[in-house]
């Protein structure tokens, strides 16, 4: 039985614990249904009410939703606010000044607490510093930072002065960084001398220098360097500044720049079906609203909680559930610099015990690798730690297999914590389909039901609704406040990718397949329907990796497919044709290694193919189209039972099968 078949037949149901339901913000299914009904009845009224109740507006909005230029929807358009003001100043006014905002734990275990008052001051000083460099509203600023308080400060400071940040994950290469700097037209880069993870140092500043040296980045006027390790790094006079010098002598207050609700808070690059990453543009008002509401609804956040999202600020999860959501609701959160396996695979459990974490949010990949580690070494088994502070668990980024879900439920949640399996995307800004911890009956492997106000559905190729039980395409039928606004600099691609004409131009296409349970209506995500892979929760385009491979001068052609992987969900398998004769044996191994390193340099280590097979050619139709579905079967090591009559060169299959 395929994984999806197993998921479809999963029928174990776990009800939220009664105690949780009693105290939950959304308590019980009736409450959830009433909220959904309110949104159905008066869609704009529903969102307007929440936007008024949750955000502090400098200038109140009078229009809720403008659909006149669909799919370029506008929310709360004539309202003005500042995101950083809503995250920081508001907490100072509300009596949260001395509350811990961030419990930061460094790679080596050192802990530093930052209160809301301190965070506010650091953000204001840095915002003033950015202004003193001439950075202003509307400018784009690249943030290439380790997990740190300073990373959050950099993002919040940009928001404070109305600059649009684009965070680039520290694992991306100089080439990827350069492409993003150019595409965003950024004026400055905020980085660190080094990043420290799992005891290893990664030279971020040197990578920035390499990126800027590649050309095309002349618009960058300044590079600001946070000294994480005090490593000796080259500083270009007139361009490079230490973060501490930028902060020095700056005022501890900074009047926020009031921006329109639609002002772009950030651009975040993500992979699509073509070779070029897309700059997903998010708004200020609608985005922050959903960050707050999902903190309250999905995470049931309370003043007594210690929230911990293990994502990196380089991904959207780290934007919404570290840099913005938790602060906007005045929560106390853990921010972690390191990796789950250092100094040993008990690190997460140790940190939950130490910081008395109550809400823990991580990726299925991490859970699967920690299950393996716990099986191998009893000392890092969660039973060795006191995890009794936990009351809620969450997962994000990829489907969770029921076995991993059960392990998480039993070993981490002690059968006492609901699990929210949150389905969403870079483009959606926040959670879309997820159980509510105090309401929804949970089914392992299913993200269950859409949040109130989210009109998710499953349709066929022409956009018509499919009955429950029938697999199809996941869409969202109505715009929602935190949705992607456009692809930076490419509105046509935005329309084509997400609101294609074949679907009438009005349905948001998630790019995933889904099926709803016949009885409960629960959604199960069946995986991407485009050429996007999900490796350890990291999103990558097959075309992107193929472009990187063919950019190597020895490569003639390459095709990349995903292969199911027990730990990482999917792994990357590349079929490569060289310009010279097909290598075998040790030589093939050597060239495969070179090509893997090459991809790491072109994109980043996360894009390295796990497996590379060489052939004299690729399986193609007579018109020259590569038959990827056959490659997927070969990658899995399965026999090809499909029709191959349109294949021009059937003999190639045998060769690629053996080339393991
Ligand atoms: C893709 C989005 C969600 C923020 C981090 C990843 C997959 C995400 C789930 C889930 C099944 C999931 C989808 C989606 N995905 N969450 N709970 N169950 N699949 O954001 O990098 O934009 O990736 O991740 O395929 O389209 P992203």
XYZ file of C-alpha atoms and ligand atoms in Angstrom:
687
model
C 0.000 0.000 0.000
C 1.372 3.449 -0.858
C 1.898 6.026 1.881
C -1.088 8.004 0.698
C -3.323 4.933 0.782
C -2.185 4.299 4.373
C -2.983 7.891 5.276
C -6.392 7.755 3.681
C -7.257 4.706 5.732
C -5.959 6.096 8.994
C -8.955 6.064 11.307
C -7.554 6.438 14.792
C -9.073 9.496 16.407
C -7.648 11.315 19.417
C -9.812 13.834 21.192
C -8.217 16.846 22.835
C -7.841 16.361 26.613
C -10.873 17.663 28.536
C -8.696 19.933 30.659
C -7.281 21.557 27.535
C -10.717 22.039 26.010
C -11.975 23.695 29.196
C -9.336 26.445 29.134
C -8.863 26.835 25.388
C -9.340 30.105 23.517
C -11.447 28.220 21.009
C -13.139 25.651 23.187
C -14.939 22.756 21.518
C -16.136 22.058 17.984
C -19.292 24.107 18.406
C -17.202 27.218 19.032
C -15.095 26.436 15.961
C -18.161 25.889 13.806
C -19.728 29.122 15.024
C -16.612 31.044 13.960
C -16.638 29.379 10.540
C -20.306 30.225 10.189
C -19.641 33.852 11.082
C -16.991 34.051 8.357
C -19.365 32.433 5.832
C -22.168 34.798 6.727
C -20.227 38.044 6.663
C -16.737 37.463 5.322
C -15.522 41.048 5.379
C -17.196 41.792 8.694
C -15.461 38.792 10.253
C -12.000 39.948 9.185
C -12.672 43.610 9.932
C -13.734 42.782 13.480
C -10.573 40.781 14.146
C -8.358 43.417 12.532
C -9.859 46.089 14.800
C -9.661 43.948 17.926
C -6.134 42.637 17.428
C -4.074 45.352 15.773
C -3.366 48.834 16.956
C -3.950 51.151 14.023
C -2.333 54.558 13.711
C -5.046 55.415 11.231
C -8.097 53.125 11.272
C -9.086 51.466 8.016
C -12.504 52.032 6.490
C -12.280 49.529 3.619
C -11.766 45.867 4.479
C -11.169 44.079 1.185
C -10.630 45.435 -2.310
C -11.166 42.813 -4.989
C -11.350 45.216 -7.940
C -7.953 44.220 -9.303
C -8.092 40.499 -8.480
C -5.960 38.519 -7.837
C -4.030 41.531 -6.491
C -6.211 41.730 -3.413
C -5.890 44.540 -0.914
C -6.766 44.339 2.760
C -7.427 47.207 5.180
C -5.984 49.402 2.449
C -6.544 52.877 3.853
C -5.439 51.917 7.359
C -1.974 52.762 8.671
C 0.091 51.007 11.293
C 3.588 49.878 12.175
C 4.387 46.218 12.714
C 7.260 46.814 15.130
C 5.090 49.202 17.168
C 2.454 46.482 17.418
C 5.065 43.925 18.496
C 7.036 46.045 20.969
C 5.667 49.425 22.072
C 2.257 47.932 22.617
C 3.729 45.455 25.097
C 5.445 48.260 26.946
C 2.116 50.060 27.258
C 0.311 46.884 28.320
C 2.489 46.250 31.352
C 4.724 43.684 29.634
C 7.898 45.803 29.723
C 9.691 43.530 32.186
C 8.324 40.334 30.780
C 10.870 38.081 29.079
C 10.378 38.301 25.329
C 13.209 35.986 24.307
C 15.069 33.248 26.134
C 18.042 32.818 23.854
C 20.076 29.621 24.077
C 23.364 29.594 22.206
C 24.903 26.580 20.509
C 27.178 26.029 23.517
C 24.262 26.149 25.972
C 24.737 29.688 27.278
C 21.419 31.368 27.983
C 20.529 35.074 27.768
C 17.108 36.554 28.530
C 15.808 39.697 26.871
C 12.774 41.577 28.201
C 10.312 43.454 26.048
C 11.775 46.765 27.277
C 15.291 45.649 26.335
C 14.200 44.324 22.959
C 12.355 47.565 22.265
C 15.456 49.557 23.088
C 17.730 47.443 20.903
C 15.330 47.610 17.982
C 14.987 51.392 18.344
C 18.759 51.924 18.507
C 19.333 49.732 15.490
C 16.464 51.348 13.583
C 18.031 54.753 14.260
C 21.362 53.361 13.124
C 19.863 52.129 9.861
C 18.302 55.526 9.328
C 21.648 57.220 9.946
C 23.015 55.203 7.026
C 20.309 56.636 4.825
C 18.149 53.508 4.762
C 14.534 54.528 4.461
C 10.975 53.383 3.939
C 10.608 51.149 0.884
C 14.312 50.231 0.678
C 15.103 46.525 0.625
C 17.524 45.107 3.167
C 18.966 41.591 3.076
C 19.259 39.800 6.413
C 21.790 36.936 6.291
C 22.043 36.096 9.951
C 22.399 33.210 12.349
C 19.592 32.353 14.748
C 20.051 35.131 17.274
C 18.364 37.942 19.143
C 20.214 40.230 16.715
C 18.510 38.514 13.768
C 15.101 39.314 15.259
C 16.295 42.849 16.082
C 17.385 43.323 12.448
C 13.982 42.260 11.127
C 12.048 44.347 13.645
C 14.256 47.388 13.016
C 13.556 47.173 9.283
C 9.836 46.955 10.043
C 10.146 49.960 12.346
C 11.529 52.235 9.622
C 9.380 50.758 6.852
C 12.278 49.054 5.061
C 11.331 45.744 3.436
C 13.544 42.904 4.624
C 14.471 39.803 2.755
C 15.953 37.176 5.027
C 18.215 34.675 3.291
C 18.732 31.386 5.145
C 22.321 31.063 6.409
C 22.662 27.744 4.567
C 22.379 29.332 1.136
C 25.508 29.799 -0.954
C 27.141 33.033 -2.147
C 25.573 32.514 -5.564
C 22.049 32.166 -4.125
C 22.642 35.195 -1.935
C 23.863 37.249 -4.895
C 20.791 36.314 -6.967
C 18.484 37.406 -4.156
C 20.368 40.673 -3.578
C 20.041 41.511 -7.267
C 16.419 40.462 -7.613
C 15.396 42.438 -4.519
C 17.525 45.454 -5.485
C 18.709 45.659 -1.879
C 20.697 48.596 -0.490
C 22.262 46.853 2.509
C 23.101 43.445 3.936
C 22.911 42.687 7.653
C 25.044 39.681 8.507
C 27.354 38.190 11.162
C 31.031 37.362 11.150
C 30.195 33.694 11.648
C 27.328 31.369 12.360
C 27.807 28.662 14.997
C 25.850 25.444 14.738
C 26.670 22.076 16.230
C 30.104 23.351 17.268
C 30.982 24.266 13.695
C 31.646 27.788 12.475
C 30.279 28.949 9.128
C 31.806 32.133 7.693
C 28.741 34.231 6.853
C 30.622 37.496 6.266
C 33.070 35.817 3.869
C 30.103 34.415 1.920
C 28.593 37.911 1.722
C 31.921 39.230 0.395
C 32.008 36.471 -2.186
C 28.417 37.244 -3.253
C 29.107 40.965 -3.572
C 32.280 40.184 -5.515
C 30.303 38.295 -8.139
C 29.055 41.527 -9.585
C 25.634 43.030 -10.099
C 25.420 44.008 -6.428
C 26.664 47.565 -6.802
C 23.437 48.863 -5.242
C 24.586 47.528 -1.873
C 25.934 50.523 0.014
C 26.531 48.935 3.405
C 27.237 45.616 5.042
C 26.486 45.552 8.757
C 28.271 42.848 10.708
C 27.075 41.452 14.026
C 30.103 40.057 15.825
C 28.953 36.661 16.946
C 32.370 35.038 17.385
C 34.713 37.992 16.928
C 36.398 36.060 14.152
C 38.782 38.085 12.107
C 36.849 39.110 9.009
C 37.748 41.503 6.227
C 36.005 44.868 6.484
C 35.748 47.043 3.393
C 36.313 50.670 4.389
C 33.324 52.890 3.704
C 31.040 49.910 3.114
C 31.284 47.570 6.090
C 30.304 48.472 9.645
C 30.146 46.588 12.906
C 26.629 46.278 14.295
C 27.851 47.636 17.636
C 29.142 50.775 15.895
C 25.846 51.237 14.096
C 24.058 51.025 17.472
C 26.485 53.223 19.385
C 25.296 56.662 20.436
C 21.872 56.103 18.942
C 18.766 57.161 20.822
C 16.896 54.435 22.704
C 13.627 55.494 21.157
C 12.650 55.667 17.532
C 9.354 57.007 16.277
C 7.916 54.250 14.075
C 7.346 54.932 10.407
C 3.600 54.612 9.882
C 2.938 52.620 6.742
C -0.140 51.626 4.775
C -1.529 48.207 5.632
C -0.425 46.943 2.211
C 3.159 48.171 2.595
C 5.521 45.224 1.903
C 6.867 44.043 5.260
C 9.087 41.438 3.651
C 10.055 39.468 0.599
C 10.977 35.848 1.149
C 12.381 33.748 -1.671
C 11.026 30.272 -2.210
C 11.260 27.620 -4.891
C 8.765 27.148 -7.671
C 8.588 25.024 -10.774
C 11.093 27.052 -12.769
C 14.799 27.520 -12.152
C 14.424 30.959 -10.610
C 13.268 31.336 -6.986
C 10.225 33.526 -6.420
C 10.280 36.563 -4.153
C 7.081 36.109 -2.167
C 5.892 39.568 -1.114
C 3.924 39.956 2.110
C 1.936 42.875 3.500
C 2.087 44.584 6.899
C -1.485 44.707 8.266
C -3.011 41.496 6.937
C 0.143 39.515 7.610
C 0.464 40.614 11.224
C -3.224 40.050 11.861
C -2.961 36.405 10.848
C 0.308 35.928 12.749
C -1.539 37.063 15.888
C -4.758 35.176 15.316
C -2.989 31.895 14.623
C -0.849 32.351 17.758
C -4.134 32.615 19.665
C -6.180 30.020 17.812
C -3.721 27.317 16.771
C -1.274 27.726 19.637
C -3.832 28.818 22.239
C -1.132 31.164 23.532
C -1.511 32.325 27.156
C 0.584 34.673 29.309
C 1.896 31.672 31.260
C 3.254 29.912 28.180
C 6.851 29.372 27.161
C 6.611 29.027 23.413
C 9.319 27.414 21.299
C 9.337 27.237 17.521
C 12.518 25.494 16.371
C 12.494 26.930 12.836
C 15.173 29.244 11.439
C 14.339 32.902 10.760
C 15.448 32.192 7.180
C 12.144 30.373 6.555
C 8.618 31.696 6.751
C 7.970 29.696 9.935
C 10.708 31.705 11.637
C 9.159 34.935 10.372
C 5.597 34.308 11.517
C 6.227 32.201 14.617
C 9.479 33.744 15.926
C 10.084 37.272 14.629
C 6.473 38.511 14.577
C 3.631 36.343 15.949
C 4.939 35.616 19.466
C 6.012 39.238 20.005
C 2.749 40.674 18.708
C 0.841 38.671 21.341
C 3.345 39.464 24.102
C 4.510 35.872 24.550
C 7.727 34.552 26.058
C 9.619 32.429 23.563
C 12.762 30.352 23.311
C 15.127 31.144 20.427
C 17.770 28.517 19.726
C 20.995 28.992 17.818
C 22.028 25.378 17.378
C 20.945 22.020 16.014
C 18.865 19.213 17.601
C 21.758 16.741 17.627
C 24.451 18.760 19.410
C 26.028 18.051 21.837
C 23.736 15.033 21.574
C 20.329 14.096 20.206
C 18.700 14.897 23.549
C 19.198 18.642 23.043
C 15.547 19.481 22.340
C 14.318 17.454 25.322
C 16.981 18.958 27.530
C 15.955 22.455 26.492
C 12.258 21.770 27.035
C 13.110 20.571 30.545
C 15.435 23.491 31.252
C 13.193 26.288 29.994
C 9.916 24.628 31.073
C 8.638 24.938 27.530
C 4.860 24.610 27.309
C 4.311 24.798 23.532
C 6.759 23.066 21.212
C 6.628 23.441 17.426
C 9.003 21.527 15.151
C 9.332 19.665 11.841
C 8.489 15.997 11.189
C 12.035 15.488 9.865
C 13.487 16.470 13.229
C 11.074 14.126 15.003
C 11.971 11.219 12.710
C 15.698 11.703 13.173
C 15.289 11.969 16.958
C 13.230 8.763 17.017
C 16.160 6.999 15.349
C 18.628 8.559 17.759
C 16.525 7.585 20.798
C 16.285 4.016 19.525
C 20.048 3.878 19.164
C 20.995 5.496 22.472
C 18.820 5.231 25.588
C 20.564 8.252 27.116
C 18.911 10.609 24.670
C 15.502 8.962 24.887
C 12.858 11.540 25.872
C 11.869 9.356 28.854
C 15.161 10.467 30.445
C 13.911 14.063 30.626
C 11.187 15.869 32.509
C 8.841 17.048 29.770
C 5.871 17.632 32.059
C 5.788 21.374 31.322
C 4.517 20.663 27.794
C 0.843 21.196 27.074
C 0.759 21.519 23.278
C 2.821 20.153 20.387
C 2.939 21.183 16.756
C 4.447 20.106 13.456
C 5.071 22.007 10.262
C 6.633 21.880 6.826
C 5.801 18.441 5.478
C 3.406 15.590 5.998
C 3.935 13.647 9.212
C 3.652 9.885 8.898
C 1.293 8.314 11.448
C 4.104 6.355 13.170
C 6.097 9.517 13.825
C 2.915 11.249 14.969
C 2.199 8.433 17.458
C 5.749 8.539 18.798
C 5.544 12.308 19.263
C 2.134 11.974 20.915
C 3.244 9.244 23.327
C 6.876 10.051 24.081
C 6.905 13.833 23.988
C 3.287 14.660 24.779
C 2.770 11.722 27.182
C -0.680 11.288 25.572
C -1.661 14.485 27.259
C -0.850 17.155 24.672
C -2.820 17.842 21.519
C -0.729 17.912 18.325
C -1.426 20.610 15.768
C -0.291 19.384 12.336
C -0.204 22.760 10.627
C -0.452 22.883 6.859
C 0.609 26.169 5.292
C 3.176 27.696 2.923
C 5.550 30.614 2.460
C 2.795 32.130 0.339
C 0.022 31.801 2.916
C 1.839 33.780 5.630
C 0.431 31.619 8.428
C -1.435 28.409 9.230
C -4.249 27.400 6.894
C -5.408 23.883 7.736
C -4.758 22.592 11.236
C -6.495 21.067 14.209
C -7.500 23.519 16.928
C -5.963 22.082 20.088
C -9.047 22.608 22.245
C -11.570 21.530 19.675
C -10.626 19.308 16.745
C -10.476 15.512 17.061
C -7.004 14.618 15.765
C -6.144 11.980 13.195
C -2.451 11.040 12.802
C -1.171 12.293 9.438
C -4.098 14.614 8.730
C -3.991 18.387 9.073
C -7.772 18.073 9.620
C -9.798 21.261 9.023
C -9.271 24.823 7.748
C -9.064 27.631 10.273
C -12.131 29.878 10.532
C -12.161 32.260 7.566
C -10.019 30.013 5.352
C -12.120 28.683 2.474
C -10.070 25.637 1.495
C -11.461 23.074 -0.947
C -10.476 20.155 -3.173
C -11.231 20.574 -6.885
C -10.599 18.816 -10.197
C -8.478 20.040 -13.154
C -11.191 22.443 -14.233
C -11.729 23.960 -10.803
C -14.945 22.110 -9.957
C -15.528 20.890 -6.407
C -14.836 17.229 -5.797
C -16.823 15.162 -3.314
C -15.121 14.033 -0.115
C -13.120 10.865 -0.612
C -11.946 11.888 -4.056
C -8.358 13.123 -4.401
C -7.755 16.385 -6.250
C -6.143 19.784 -6.144
C -6.024 21.911 -3.002
C -7.331 25.447 -3.497
C -8.468 28.391 -1.399
C -11.627 29.985 -2.710
C -11.504 33.396 -1.099
C -8.604 35.781 -0.466
C -7.407 35.971 3.144
C -5.473 38.781 4.896
C -2.015 37.174 5.134
C -1.852 35.848 1.593
C 1.032 36.557 -0.791
C 0.479 39.903 -2.541
C 2.654 39.353 -5.578
C 5.969 37.910 -6.694
C 8.480 40.704 -6.290
C 9.018 42.279 -9.705
C 6.991 39.661 -11.552
C 3.213 40.141 -11.229
C 2.562 37.991 -14.303
C 4.301 35.026 -12.737
C 2.264 35.613 -9.576
C -0.974 35.360 -11.559
C 0.128 32.340 -13.551
C 1.517 30.428 -10.577
C -1.275 30.949 -8.094
C -4.419 32.087 -9.926
C -4.216 30.356 -13.317
C -6.863 31.090 -15.927
C -7.706 27.376 -16.289
C -9.230 27.681 -12.838
C -11.075 30.886 -13.636
C -8.357 33.143 -12.210
C -10.039 33.312 -8.787
C -8.959 30.170 -6.992
C -5.667 30.224 -5.101
C -3.711 27.138 -6.117
C -1.561 25.843 -3.296
C 0.453 23.500 -5.501
C -0.480 20.514 -3.332
C -2.834 17.628 -3.858
C -5.353 16.750 -1.179
C -8.192 14.430 -0.294
C -10.940 14.913 2.288
C -12.188 12.158 4.517
C -15.673 10.915 3.553
C -17.080 11.195 7.058
C -15.188 13.949 8.819
C -14.226 16.182 5.876
C -10.678 16.185 7.253
C -7.997 17.163 4.757
C -4.974 15.000 4.101
C -2.214 16.527 1.993
C -1.077 14.090 -0.692
C 2.027 16.014 -1.780
C 3.076 18.600 -4.341
C 1.531 18.495 -7.769
C 4.301 20.568 -9.350
C 8.057 20.109 -9.698
C 8.751 21.112 -6.133
C 10.512 18.788 -3.687
C 10.360 18.798 0.084
C 13.589 17.563 1.640
C 13.676 17.758 5.442
C 10.936 20.377 5.240
C 13.088 22.480 2.888
C 11.407 23.417 -0.311
C 13.372 23.033 -3.533
C 12.573 23.134 -7.222
C 13.788 20.252 -9.387
C 14.493 22.780 -12.162
C 16.630 24.847 -9.828
C 18.860 21.855 -9.090
C 18.920 20.848 -12.761
C 20.006 24.364 -13.758
C 22.770 24.214 -11.178
C 23.973 20.851 -12.503
C 24.015 21.863 -16.175
C 25.866 25.042 -15.245
C 28.843 22.747 -14.622
C 30.910 22.519 -17.772
C 31.204 18.736 -17.775
C 27.410 18.223 -17.655
C 25.375 17.941 -20.850
C 21.973 17.241 -19.371
C 20.367 16.563 -16.011
C 16.980 15.538 -14.653
C 16.155 15.658 -10.962
C 13.369 13.760 -9.210
C 12.302 13.176 -5.624
C 12.567 9.800 -3.965
C 10.693 8.889 -0.766
C 13.054 8.878 2.207
C 12.359 7.526 5.676
C 14.014 10.379 7.532
C 14.011 13.421 5.253
C 10.581 12.765 3.692
C 11.989 13.078 0.207
C 15.546 12.910 -1.081
C 17.063 14.289 -4.274
C 18.018 11.880 -7.046
C 19.753 13.297 -10.131
C 20.145 11.577 -13.504
C 23.083 13.100 -15.328
C 24.491 12.881 -18.832
C 28.071 14.122 -19.156
C 29.625 15.736 -22.207
C 32.158 12.922 -22.157
C 31.706 9.145 -21.937
C 29.551 7.781 -19.119
C 31.736 7.178 -16.049
C 31.544 3.948 -14.058
C 32.977 2.560 -10.824
C 35.301 4.742 -8.770
C 35.400 7.392 -11.427
C 31.611 7.725 -11.283
C 31.828 8.056 -7.498
C 34.470 10.750 -7.787
C 32.532 12.793 -10.355
C 29.311 12.405 -8.350
C 31.091 13.870 -5.340
C 32.383 16.787 -7.401
C 28.901 17.480 -8.724
C 27.373 17.331 -5.249
C 29.906 19.889 -4.013
C 29.175 21.951 -7.092
C 25.453 22.078 -6.293
C 26.294 23.055 -2.703
C 28.252 26.008 -4.084
C 25.594 26.955 -6.611
C 22.583 26.759 -4.283
C 23.545 25.545 -0.812
C 24.306 22.270 0.969
C 20.576 21.552 1.418
C 20.234 21.104 -2.364
C 22.947 18.439 -2.714
C 21.566 15.376 -4.527
C 21.742 12.318 -2.292
C 22.151 10.113 -5.323
C 23.578 10.785 -8.788
C 23.245 8.277 -11.630
C 25.032 8.646 -14.941
C 23.614 7.632 -18.304
C 24.459 7.997 -22.012
C 21.122 9.734 -22.326
C 17.838 10.328 -20.484
C 14.531 8.619 -21.255
C 12.782 10.883 -23.743
C 9.683 10.918 -25.887
C 10.091 11.224 -29.638
C 9.562 14.950 -29.312
C 12.465 15.116 -26.877
C 10.572 15.534 -23.609
C 12.221 13.902 -20.593
C 9.900 11.312 -19.047
C 10.298 12.151 -15.398
C 7.615 9.769 -14.211
C 9.841 6.899 -15.374
C 12.813 8.414 -13.591
C 10.772 8.580 -10.385
C 10.096 4.851 -10.648
C 13.770 4.126 -11.336
C 14.835 6.305 -8.395
C 12.620 4.268 -6.077
C 14.285 1.105 -7.372
C 10.968 -0.234 -8.623
C 10.178 -2.084 -11.848
C 8.662 -0.025 -14.625
C 5.184 -1.319 -15.287
C 3.921 1.806 -17.016
C 3.441 2.279 -20.719
C 6.766 3.082 -22.377
C 5.562 3.002 -25.971
C 6.120 6.735 -26.438
C 9.732 6.352 -25.345
C 12.271 6.880 -28.071
C 15.138 5.026 -26.419
C 13.811 2.250 -24.150
C 17.271 0.706 -23.721
C 18.309 3.674 -21.601
C 16.031 2.504 -18.788
C 18.091 -0.605 -18.210
C 21.270 1.453 -18.089
C 19.868 3.976 -15.587
C 18.443 1.212 -13.469
C 21.845 -0.379 -13.106
C 23.725 2.834 -12.645
C 23.117 2.778 -8.900
C 4.872 23.200 1.367
C 5.168 24.611 1.714
C 4.586 25.754 6.188
C 5.731 26.624 6.414
C 7.031 25.946 6.166
C 7.121 25.344 4.792
C 4.334 21.253 2.556
C 3.812 22.263 4.801
C 2.612 20.712 5.719
C 1.811 19.835 6.509
C 1.768 18.360 4.704
C 2.943 20.300 4.417
C 3.337 21.450 1.428
C 3.407 22.937 1.167
N 3.708 21.292 3.879
N 3.167 21.920 5.920
N 1.462 20.141 7.771
N 1.414 18.663 5.956
N 2.526 19.129 3.910
O 6.747 26.292 3.837
O 8.664 25.980 2.274
O 6.607 27.253 1.589
O 6.567 24.758 1.863
O 5.255 22.343 2.436
O 3.757 20.733 0.315
O 2.995 23.317 -0.123
P 7.192 26.131 2.351
